[in-house]
Short mmCIF file of C-alpha atoms in Angstrom, two decimals:
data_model
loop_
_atom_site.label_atom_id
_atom_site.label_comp_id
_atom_site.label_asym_id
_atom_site.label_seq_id
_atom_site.Cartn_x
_atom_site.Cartn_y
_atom_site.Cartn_z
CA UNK C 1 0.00 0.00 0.00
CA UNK C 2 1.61 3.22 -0.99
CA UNK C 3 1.87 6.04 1.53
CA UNK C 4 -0.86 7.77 -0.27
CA UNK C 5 -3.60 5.55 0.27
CA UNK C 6 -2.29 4.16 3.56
CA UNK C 7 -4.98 4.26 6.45
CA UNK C 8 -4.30 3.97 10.25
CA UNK C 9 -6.49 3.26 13.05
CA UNK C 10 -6.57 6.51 15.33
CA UNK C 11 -7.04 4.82 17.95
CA UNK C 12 -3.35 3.07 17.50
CA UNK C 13 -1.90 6.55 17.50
CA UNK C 14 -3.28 7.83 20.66
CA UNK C 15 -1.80 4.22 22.03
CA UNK C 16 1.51 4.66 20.72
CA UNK C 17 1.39 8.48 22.15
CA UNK C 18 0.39 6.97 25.36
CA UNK C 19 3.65 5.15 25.72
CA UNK C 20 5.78 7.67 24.15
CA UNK C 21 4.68 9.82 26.92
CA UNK C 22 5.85 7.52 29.30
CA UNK C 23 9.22 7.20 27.55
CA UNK C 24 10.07 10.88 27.40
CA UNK C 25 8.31 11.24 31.29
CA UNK C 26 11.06 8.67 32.17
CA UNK C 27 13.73 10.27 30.24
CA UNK C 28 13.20 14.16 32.22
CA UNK C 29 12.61 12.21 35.85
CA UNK C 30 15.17 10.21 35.56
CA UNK C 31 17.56 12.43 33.75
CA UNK C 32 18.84 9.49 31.71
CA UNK C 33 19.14 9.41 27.64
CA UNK C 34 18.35 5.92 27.93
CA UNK C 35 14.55 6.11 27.24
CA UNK C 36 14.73 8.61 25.11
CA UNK C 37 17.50 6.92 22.88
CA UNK C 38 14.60 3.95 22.82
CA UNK C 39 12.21 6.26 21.79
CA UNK C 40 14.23 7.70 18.87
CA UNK C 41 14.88 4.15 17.69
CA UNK C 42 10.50 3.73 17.56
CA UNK C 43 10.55 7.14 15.64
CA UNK C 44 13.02 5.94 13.33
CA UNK C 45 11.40 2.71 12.32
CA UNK C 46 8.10 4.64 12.18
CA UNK C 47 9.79 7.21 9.83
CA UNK C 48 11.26 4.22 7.63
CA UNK C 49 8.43 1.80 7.75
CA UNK C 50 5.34 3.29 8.53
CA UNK C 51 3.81 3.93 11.70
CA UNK C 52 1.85 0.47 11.25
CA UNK C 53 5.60 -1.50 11.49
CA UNK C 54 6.43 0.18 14.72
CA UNK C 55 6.74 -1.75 17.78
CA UNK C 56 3.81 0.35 19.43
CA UNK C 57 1.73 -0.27 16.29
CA UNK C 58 2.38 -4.12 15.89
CA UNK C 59 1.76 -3.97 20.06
CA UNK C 60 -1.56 -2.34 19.16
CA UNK C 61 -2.48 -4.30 16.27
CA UNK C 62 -1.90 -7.51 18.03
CA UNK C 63 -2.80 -6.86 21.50
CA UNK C 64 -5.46 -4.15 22.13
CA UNK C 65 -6.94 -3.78 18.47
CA UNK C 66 -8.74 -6.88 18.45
CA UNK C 67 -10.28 -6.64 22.14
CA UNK C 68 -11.46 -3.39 20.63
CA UNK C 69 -12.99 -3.99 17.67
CA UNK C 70 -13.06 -2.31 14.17
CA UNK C 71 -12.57 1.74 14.33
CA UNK C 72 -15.40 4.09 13.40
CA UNK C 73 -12.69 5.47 10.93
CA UNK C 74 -9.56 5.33 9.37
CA UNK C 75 -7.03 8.47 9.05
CA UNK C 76 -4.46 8.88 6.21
CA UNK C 77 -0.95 7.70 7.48
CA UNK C 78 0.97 10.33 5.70
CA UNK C 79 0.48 13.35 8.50
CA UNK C 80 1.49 11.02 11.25
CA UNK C 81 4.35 9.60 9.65
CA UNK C 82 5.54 12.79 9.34
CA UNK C 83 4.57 13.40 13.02
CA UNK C 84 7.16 11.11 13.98
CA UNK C 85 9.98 12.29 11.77
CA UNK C 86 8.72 15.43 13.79
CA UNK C 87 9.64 13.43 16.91
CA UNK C 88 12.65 11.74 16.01
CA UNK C 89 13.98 15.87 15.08
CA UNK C 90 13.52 16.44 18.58
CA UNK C 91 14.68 13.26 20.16
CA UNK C 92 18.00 13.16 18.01
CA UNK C 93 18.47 16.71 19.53
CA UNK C 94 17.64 15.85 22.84
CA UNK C 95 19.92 12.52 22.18
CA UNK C 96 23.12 15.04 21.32
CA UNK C 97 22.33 17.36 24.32
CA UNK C 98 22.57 14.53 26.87
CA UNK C 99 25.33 12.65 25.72
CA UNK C 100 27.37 15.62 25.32
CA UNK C 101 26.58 17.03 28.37
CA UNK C 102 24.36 20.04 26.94
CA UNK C 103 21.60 19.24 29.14
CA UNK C 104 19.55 21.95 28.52
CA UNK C 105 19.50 21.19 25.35
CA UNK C 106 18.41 17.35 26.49
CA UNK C 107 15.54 18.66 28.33
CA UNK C 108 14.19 21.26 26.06
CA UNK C 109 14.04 18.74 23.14
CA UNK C 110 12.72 16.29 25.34
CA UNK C 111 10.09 18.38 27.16
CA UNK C 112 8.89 19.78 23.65
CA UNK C 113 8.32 16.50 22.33
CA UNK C 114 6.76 14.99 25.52
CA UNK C 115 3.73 18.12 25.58
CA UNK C 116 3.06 17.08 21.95
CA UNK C 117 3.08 13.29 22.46
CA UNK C 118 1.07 14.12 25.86
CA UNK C 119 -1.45 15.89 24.04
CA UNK C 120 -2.24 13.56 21.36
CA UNK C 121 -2.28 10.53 23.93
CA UNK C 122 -4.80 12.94 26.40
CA UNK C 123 -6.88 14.68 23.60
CA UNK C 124 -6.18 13.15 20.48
CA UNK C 125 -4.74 16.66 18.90
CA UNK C 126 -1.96 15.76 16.95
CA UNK C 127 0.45 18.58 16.64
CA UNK C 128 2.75 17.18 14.05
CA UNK C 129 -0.12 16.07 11.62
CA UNK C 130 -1.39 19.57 11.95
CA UNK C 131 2.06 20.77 10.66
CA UNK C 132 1.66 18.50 8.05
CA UNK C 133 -1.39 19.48 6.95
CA UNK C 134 -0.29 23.31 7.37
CA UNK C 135 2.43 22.28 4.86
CA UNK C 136 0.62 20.58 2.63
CA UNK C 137 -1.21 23.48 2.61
CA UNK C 138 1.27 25.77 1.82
CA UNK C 139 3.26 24.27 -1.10
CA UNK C 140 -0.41 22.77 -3.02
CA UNK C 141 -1.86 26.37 -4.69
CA UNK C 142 -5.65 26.19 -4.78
CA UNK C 143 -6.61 27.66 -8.22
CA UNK C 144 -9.53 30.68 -7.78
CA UNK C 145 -11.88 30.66 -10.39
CA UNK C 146 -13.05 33.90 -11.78
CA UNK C 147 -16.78 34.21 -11.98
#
């Protein structure tokens, strides 16, 4: 299925958002790039393989999807993908600050992407999608028609 037609189950997101909140929580309270550095490697695979092929998709899909039955819809995959490319920006950054002892930098990145991960899991806004579709946006003229 090509990224253009590819359809995810919200629902999966908000999951995967749930425990990429919990990562980047972990990362801040216990000052650690550990966590975090496992949470860029999710991003990445998301990035390169969709975020169905991610080990917090495949958990969904195979765990929690089928106690929950079919979704009421399905959402395009491209503006989430692009969410976590989004994410793995920030966690590569927060990556270099800890492990070169730039901590502030660690913690910025970190805390920026852990409010936007928090509010998708919490309220289902998706801040990176909403980029995407800002973007999208942008760069695709509309054509006016003159009446």
């Amino acid at each position: 299925m090509s990224e253009t037609t590819a359809k995810v189950d919200p629902r999966g997101l908000r999951f995967a958002a749930g425990i990429t909140t919990v990562l980047l929580a972990l990362t801040l309270i216990l000052n650690s790039a550990w966590p975090l550095a496992v949470q860029a490697v999710v991003f990445a695979v998301s990035v390169a393989f969709g975020v169905q092929a991610s080990p917090y998709g495949q958990l969904f899909k195979r765990l929690i999807r089928p106690r929950l039955g079919p979704p009421k819809d399905l959402e395009d995959a491209a503006p989430p993908r692009f969410a976590q490319l989004v994410g793995l920006v920030f966690a590569a950054a927060g990556l270099i600050g800890y492990l070169t002892g730039v901590t502030v930098l660690g913690v910025v990145a970190t805390g920026f992407a852990l409010v936007a991960a928090f509010v998708n899991a919490a309220v289902g806004l998706c801040l990176g999608c909403e980029a995407f579709l800002l973007i999208h946006r942008i760069r695709t003229p509309t054509t006016a028609t003159n009446h």
